[in-house]
């Protein structure tokens, strides 16, 4: 099983942010975008690895299940804590 998540914090309260939520911005030579890198690259790397097997006709060495979750912090907050 391959597990990954992708998510960002909710935009509220808006007054605490210095730039609009979910809009990329340039600062000097850098580009910033909220949530642009929160494990999305990891998910893509795993998917591309399987795609490489499929494209070359190579049999996968095992069965693979992907679990890609979009609201990890929300789900974790709802769980009972010990």
Tab-separated table of N, CA, C and O in Angstrom:
chain	number	residue	atom	x	y	z
A	1	UNK	N	0.839	-1.165	0.000
A	1	UNK	CA	0.000	0.000	0.000
A	1	UNK	C	0.890	1.236	0.000
A	1	UNK	O	1.899	1.299	0.683
A	2	UNK	N	0.489	2.212	-0.790
A	2	UNK	CA	1.170	3.501	-0.831
A	2	UNK	C	0.189	4.536	-0.303
A	2	UNK	O	-0.900	4.700	-0.842
A	3	UNK	N	0.572	5.205	0.779
A	3	UNK	CA	-0.304	6.222	1.375
A	3	UNK	C	0.305	7.596	1.156
A	3	UNK	O	1.505	7.799	1.297
A	4	UNK	N	-0.536	8.539	0.834
A	4	UNK	CA	-0.102	9.924	0.733
A	4	UNK	C	-1.279	10.837	0.993
A	4	UNK	O	-2.433	10.412	0.955
A	5	UNK	N	-0.977	12.075	1.287
A	5	UNK	CA	-2.056	13.044	1.467
A	5	UNK	C	-1.693	14.334	0.754
A	5	UNK	O	-0.547	14.597	0.435
A	6	UNK	N	-2.691	15.108	0.482
A	6	UNK	CA	-2.511	16.431	-0.110
A	6	UNK	C	-3.554	17.323	0.535
A	6	UNK	O	-4.711	16.971	0.653
A	7	UNK	N	-3.148	18.435	1.024
A	7	UNK	CA	-4.092	19.343	1.655
A	7	UNK	C	-3.412	20.656	1.972
A	7	UNK	O	-2.209	20.788	1.873
A	8	UNK	N	-4.197	21.614	2.344
A	8	UNK	CA	-3.707	22.901	2.838
A	8	UNK	C	-4.609	23.330	3.981
A	8	UNK	O	-5.722	22.834	4.125
A	9	UNK	N	-4.142	24.259	4.754
A	9	UNK	CA	-4.961	24.788	5.830
A	9	UNK	C	-6.089	25.627	5.231
A	9	UNK	O	-5.915	26.243	4.186
A	10	UNK	N	-7.253	25.686	5.882
A	10	UNK	CA	-8.345	26.516	5.368
A	10	UNK	C	-7.937	27.992	5.360
A	10	UNK	O	-7.083	28.407	6.146
A	11	UNK	N	-8.541	28.799	4.491
A	11	UNK	CA	-8.131	30.198	4.376
A	11	UNK	C	-8.583	31.089	5.532
A	11	UNK	O	-8.014	32.154	5.738
A	12	UNK	N	-9.589	30.669	6.291
A	12	UNK	CA	-10.065	31.500	7.395
A	12	UNK	C	-9.146	31.346	8.609
A	12	UNK	O	-8.655	30.251	8.849
A	13	UNK	N	-8.910	32.379	9.353
A	13	UNK	CA	-9.381	33.766	9.209
A	13	UNK	C	-8.529	34.522	8.186
A	13	UNK	O	-7.302	34.539	8.265
A	14	UNK	N	-9.197	35.140	7.234
A	14	UNK	CA	-8.546	35.821	6.120
A	14	UNK	C	-7.592	36.922	6.572
A	14	UNK	O	-6.560	37.153	5.955
A	15	UNK	N	-7.931	37.609	7.660
A	15	UNK	CA	-7.125	38.759	8.091
A	15	UNK	C	-5.723	38.368	8.567
A	15	UNK	O	-4.848	39.219	8.699
A	16	UNK	N	-5.481	37.091	8.814
A	16	UNK	CA	-4.159	36.661	9.271
A	16	UNK	C	-3.187	36.393	8.123
A	16	UNK	O	-1.997	36.191	8.361
A	17	UNK	N	-3.669	36.406	6.891
A	17	UNK	CA	-2.809	36.136	5.737
A	17	UNK	C	-2.349	37.442	5.111
A	17	UNK	O	-3.080	38.423	5.073
A	18	UNK	N	-1.132	37.444	4.591
A	18	UNK	CA	-0.602	38.645	3.942
A	18	UNK	C	-0.772	38.609	2.423
A	18	UNK	O	-0.441	39.578	1.748
A	19	UNK	N	-1.265	37.495	1.888
A	19	UNK	CA	-1.533	37.386	0.449
A	19	UNK	C	-2.811	36.570	0.269
A	19	UNK	O	-3.198	35.823	1.163
A	20	UNK	N	-3.482	36.691	-0.878
A	20	UNK	CA	-4.729	35.956	-1.086
A	20	UNK	C	-4.495	34.441	-1.037
A	20	UNK	O	-3.469	33.951	-1.534
A	21	UNK	N	-5.431	33.701	-0.441
A	21	UNK	CA	-5.258	32.258	-0.384
A	21	UNK	C	-5.374	31.626	-1.773
A	21	UNK	O	-6.154	32.083	-2.603
A	22	UNK	N	-4.575	30.613	-2.006
A	22	UNK	CA	-4.644	29.790	-3.218
A	22	UNK	C	-4.267	30.524	-4.495
A	22	UNK	O	-4.572	30.070	-5.587
A	23	UNK	N	-3.620	31.691	-4.390
A	23	UNK	CA	-3.112	32.397	-5.567
A	23	UNK	C	-1.597	32.458	-5.468
A	23	UNK	O	-1.062	32.945	-4.467
A	24	UNK	N	-0.880	31.976	-6.488
A	24	UNK	CA	0.591	32.057	-6.429
A	24	UNK	C	1.047	33.512	-6.459
A	24	UNK	O	0.368	34.378	-7.010
A	25	UNK	N	2.198	33.766	-5.830
A	25	UNK	CA	2.750	35.122	-5.849
A	25	UNK	C	4.260	35.034	-6.029
A	25	UNK	O	4.894	34.055	-5.634
A	26	UNK	N	4.800	36.053	-6.658
A	26	UNK	CA	6.242	36.126	-6.884
A	26	UNK	C	6.839	37.077	-5.855
A	26	UNK	O	6.316	38.155	-5.611
A	27	UNK	N	7.922	36.639	-5.237
A	27	UNK	CA	8.641	37.482	-4.286
A	27	UNK	C	10.111	37.377	-4.649
A	27	UNK	O	10.728	36.330	-4.433
A	28	UNK	N	10.633	38.441	-5.223
A	28	UNK	CA	12.007	38.392	-5.709
A	28	UNK	C	12.110	37.374	-6.836
A	28	UNK	O	11.327	37.399	-7.781
A	29	UNK	N	13.038	36.426	-6.710
A	29	UNK	CA	13.201	35.382	-7.728
A	29	UNK	C	12.450	34.104	-7.373
A	29	UNK	O	12.574	33.097	-8.042
A	30	UNK	N	11.654	34.132	-6.299
A	30	UNK	CA	10.947	32.939	-5.827
A	30	UNK	C	9.453	33.032	-6.126
A	30	UNK	O	8.880	34.117	-6.144
A	31	UNK	N	8.830	31.873	-6.319
A	31	UNK	CA	7.391	31.780	-6.516
A	31	UNK	C	6.819	31.012	-5.336
A	31	UNK	O	7.309	29.935	-4.988
A	32	UNK	N	5.785	31.569	-4.694
A	32	UNK	CA	5.153	30.947	-3.539
A	32	UNK	C	3.696	30.634	-3.866
A	32	UNK	O	3.013	31.447	-4.486
A	33	UNK	N	3.224	29.464	-3.432
A	33	UNK	CA	1.824	29.095	-3.624
A	33	UNK	C	1.424	28.181	-2.471
A	33	UNK	O	2.033	27.131	-2.263
A	34	UNK	N	0.428	28.598	-1.703
A	34	UNK	CA	0.001	27.808	-0.537
A	34	UNK	C	-0.419	26.414	-0.954
A	34	UNK	O	-1.227	26.216	-1.850
A	35	UNK	N	0.112	25.421	-0.285
A	35	UNK	CA	-0.286	24.044	-0.518
A	35	UNK	C	0.285	23.414	-1.770
A	35	UNK	O	-0.018	22.277	-2.075
A	36	UNK	N	1.126	24.126	-2.484
A	36	UNK	CA	1.636	23.607	-3.765
A	36	UNK	C	2.560	22.400	-3.587
A	36	UNK	O	2.743	21.631	-4.512
A	37	UNK	N	3.130	22.236	-2.411
A	37	UNK	CA	4.087	21.144	-2.249
A	37	UNK	C	3.763	20.197	-1.099
A	37	UNK	O	4.582	19.392	-0.726
A	38	UNK	N	2.593	20.281	-0.537
A	38	UNK	CA	2.265	19.443	0.623
A	38	UNK	C	2.040	17.993	0.190
A	38	UNK	O	0.921	17.526	0.076
A	39	UNK	N	3.134	17.292	-0.061
A	39	UNK	CA	3.158	15.874	-0.430
A	39	UNK	C	2.566	15.556	-1.796
A	39	UNK	O	2.381	14.403	-2.124
A	40	UNK	N	2.251	16.567	-2.591
A	40	UNK	CA	1.744	16.274	-3.930
A	40	UNK	C	2.842	15.657	-4.790
A	40	UNK	O	2.593	14.783	-5.598
A	41	UNK	N	4.075	16.108	-4.626
A	41	UNK	CA	5.193	15.549	-5.390
A	41	UNK	C	5.412	14.087	-5.068
A	41	UNK	O	5.684	13.273	-5.944
A	42	UNK	N	5.275	13.745	-3.808
A	42	UNK	CA	5.417	12.346	-3.384
A	42	UNK	C	4.364	11.486	-4.070
A	42	UNK	O	4.666	10.410	-4.580
A	43	UNK	N	3.128	11.948	-4.099
A	43	UNK	CA	2.063	11.179	-4.746
A	43	UNK	C	2.359	10.998	-6.225
A	43	UNK	O	2.205	9.901	-6.765
A	44	UNK	N	2.790	12.054	-6.887
A	44	UNK	CA	3.085	11.974	-8.317
A	44	UNK	C	4.256	11.032	-8.582
A	44	UNK	O	4.226	10.252	-9.539
A	45	UNK	N	5.280	11.064	-7.732
A	45	UNK	CA	6.436	10.179	-7.917
A	45	UNK	C	6.021	8.713	-7.853
A	45	UNK	O	6.462	7.898	-8.679
A	46	UNK	N	5.173	8.357	-6.918
A	46	UNK	CA	4.717	6.967	-6.813
A	46	UNK	C	3.890	6.559	-8.033
A	46	UNK	O	4.048	5.457	-8.569
A	47	UNK	N	2.994	7.439	-8.458
A	47	UNK	CA	2.163	7.132	-9.631
A	47	UNK	C	3.011	6.995	-10.888
A	47	UNK	O	2.794	6.093	-11.706
A	48	UNK	N	4.007	7.867	-11.052
A	48	UNK	CA	4.875	7.806	-12.233
A	48	UNK	C	5.733	6.541	-12.220
A	48	UNK	O	6.048	6.003	-13.281
A	49	UNK	N	6.118	6.068	-11.037
A	49	UNK	CA	6.895	4.829	-10.962
A	49	UNK	C	6.072	3.653	-11.484
A	49	UNK	O	6.559	2.832	-12.264
A	50	UNK	N	4.813	3.575	-11.078
A	50	UNK	CA	3.938	2.505	-11.569
A	50	UNK	C	3.704	2.686	-13.069
A	50	UNK	O	3.721	1.719	-13.832
A	51	UNK	N	3.521	3.923	-13.506
A	51	UNK	CA	3.331	4.181	-14.929
A	51	UNK	C	4.526	3.684	-15.747
A	51	UNK	O	4.362	3.125	-16.833
A	52	UNK	N	5.744	3.861	-15.222
A	52	UNK	CA	6.942	3.388	-15.926
A	52	UNK	C	6.912	1.873	-16.107
A	52	UNK	O	7.264	1.362	-17.177
A	53	UNK	N	6.494	1.148	-15.086
A	53	UNK	CA	6.350	-0.308	-15.211
A	53	UNK	C	5.363	-0.636	-16.328
A	53	UNK	O	5.612	-1.477	-17.183
A	54	UNK	N	4.203	0.021	-16.292
A	54	UNK	CA	3.143	-0.263	-17.269
A	54	UNK	C	3.613	0.058	-18.685
A	54	UNK	O	3.426	-0.740	-19.606
A	55	UNK	N	4.259	1.206	-18.883
A	55	UNK	CA	4.696	1.626	-20.215
A	55	UNK	C	5.753	0.698	-20.807
A	55	UNK	O	5.825	0.538	-22.011
A	56	UNK	N	6.575	0.111	-19.950
A	56	UNK	CA	7.625	-0.781	-20.454
A	56	UNK	C	7.162	-2.230	-20.539
A	56	UNK	O	7.906	-3.094	-20.975
A	57	UNK	N	5.936	-2.485	-20.099
A	57	UNK	CA	5.427	-3.846	-20.134
A	57	UNK	C	6.027	-4.743	-19.063
A	57	UNK	O	5.887	-5.962	-19.122
A	58	UNK	N	6.674	-4.134	-18.076
A	58	UNK	CA	7.283	-4.900	-16.983
A	58	UNK	C	6.224	-5.195	-15.933
A	58	UNK	O	5.485	-4.303	-15.513
A	59	UNK	N	6.157	-6.454	-15.515
A	59	UNK	CA	5.168	-6.825	-14.499
A	59	UNK	C	5.570	-6.240	-13.147
A	59	UNK	O	6.744	-6.284	-12.760
A	60	UNK	N	4.599	-5.697	-12.443
A	60	UNK	CA	4.862	-5.188	-11.105
A	60	UNK	C	5.247	-6.346	-10.190
A	60	UNK	O	4.681	-7.437	-10.298
A	61	UNK	N	6.189	-6.136	-9.266
A	61	UNK	CA	6.624	-7.220	-8.391
A	61	UNK	C	5.621	-7.581	-7.294
A	61	UNK	O	5.808	-8.578	-6.598
A	62	UNK	N	4.561	-6.788	-7.146
A	62	UNK	CA	3.557	-7.050	-6.120
A	62	UNK	C	2.287	-6.286	-6.470
A	62	UNK	O	2.281	-5.450	-7.368
A	63	UNK	N	1.219	-6.583	-5.764
A	63	UNK	CA	-0.010	-5.797	-5.915
A	63	UNK	C	0.188	-4.462	-5.212
A	63	UNK	O	0.849	-4.390	-4.175
A	64	UNK	N	-0.395	-3.415	-5.772
A	64	UNK	CA	-0.246	-2.080	-5.182
A	64	UNK	C	-1.620	-1.456	-5.011
A	64	UNK	O	-2.444	-1.492	-5.919
A	65	UNK	N	-1.847	-0.896	-3.832
A	65	UNK	CA	-3.050	-0.122	-3.558
A	65	UNK	C	-2.612	1.278	-3.176
A	65	UNK	O	-1.722	1.456	-2.343
A	66	UNK	N	-3.211	2.276	-3.809
A	66	UNK	CA	-2.934	3.665	-3.473
A	66	UNK	C	-4.045	4.195	-2.583
A	66	UNK	O	-5.222	4.007	-2.885
A	67	UNK	N	-3.680	4.831	-1.489
A	67	UNK	CA	-4.621	5.552	-0.644
A	67	UNK	C	-4.114	6.987	-0.622
A	67	UNK	O	-3.078	7.277	-0.033
A	68	UNK	N	-4.839	7.865	-1.312
A	68	UNK	CA	-4.432	9.267	-1.398
A	68	UNK	C	-5.562	10.099	-0.811
A	68	UNK	O	-6.644	10.162	-1.364
A	69	UNK	N	-5.275	10.702	0.317
A	69	UNK	CA	-6.292	11.369	1.119
A	69	UNK	C	-6.153	12.885	1.012
A	69	UNK	O	-5.050	13.414	1.051
A	70	UNK	N	-7.281	13.566	0.909
A	70	UNK	CA	-7.251	15.004	0.732
A	70	UNK	C	-7.564	15.832	1.957
A	70	UNK	O	-7.515	17.046	1.894
A	71	UNK	N	-7.878	15.222	3.086
A	71	UNK	CA	-8.219	16.018	4.264
A	71	UNK	C	-7.630	15.407	5.522
A	71	UNK	O	-8.330	15.166	6.488
A	72	UNK	N	-6.341	15.182	5.537
A	72	UNK	CA	-5.725	14.502	6.672
A	72	UNK	C	-5.925	15.246	7.988
A	72	UNK	O	-6.316	14.653	8.975
A	73	UNK	N	-5.647	16.553	8.012
A	73	UNK	CA	-5.791	17.275	9.279
A	73	UNK	C	-7.236	17.271	9.781
A	73	UNK	O	-7.493	17.171	10.953
A	74	UNK	N	-8.185	17.384	8.870
A	74	UNK	CA	-9.590	17.388	9.278
A	74	UNK	C	-9.973	16.041	9.876
A	74	UNK	O	-10.594	15.967	10.922
A	75	UNK	N	-9.576	14.951	9.222
A	75	UNK	CA	-9.917	13.616	9.713
A	75	UNK	C	-9.224	13.329	11.039
A	75	UNK	O	-9.828	12.803	11.955
A	76	UNK	N	-7.967	13.700	11.152
A	76	UNK	CA	-7.231	13.425	12.389
A	76	UNK	C	-7.825	14.197	13.569
A	76	UNK	O	-7.854	13.701	14.683
A	77	UNK	N	-8.303	15.391	13.330
A	77	UNK	CA	-8.871	16.199	14.408
A	77	UNK	C	-10.161	15.584	14.937
A	77	UNK	O	-10.539	15.819	16.081
A	78	UNK	N	-10.854	14.793	14.141
A	78	UNK	CA	-12.117	14.201	14.552
A	78	UNK	C	-11.935	12.922	15.354
A	78	UNK	O	-12.856	12.442	15.984
A	79	UNK	N	-10.730	12.339	15.323
A	79	UNK	CA	-10.492	11.086	16.031
A	79	UNK	C	-10.423	11.327	17.539
A	79	UNK	O	-9.919	12.343	17.988
A	80	UNK	N	-10.898	10.363	18.330
A	80	UNK	CA	-10.757	10.522	19.790
A	80	UNK	C	-9.291	10.423	20.198
A	80	UNK	O	-8.536	9.657	19.614
A	81	UNK	N	-8.890	11.228	21.131
A	81	UNK	CA	-7.505	11.235	21.596
A	81	UNK	C	-7.411	10.507	22.920
A	81	UNK	O	-8.257	10.602	23.768
A	82	UNK	N	-6.311	9.757	23.119
A	82	UNK	CA	-6.122	9.037	24.380
A	82	UNK	C	-5.281	9.854	25.322
A	82	UNK	O	-4.445	10.565	24.977
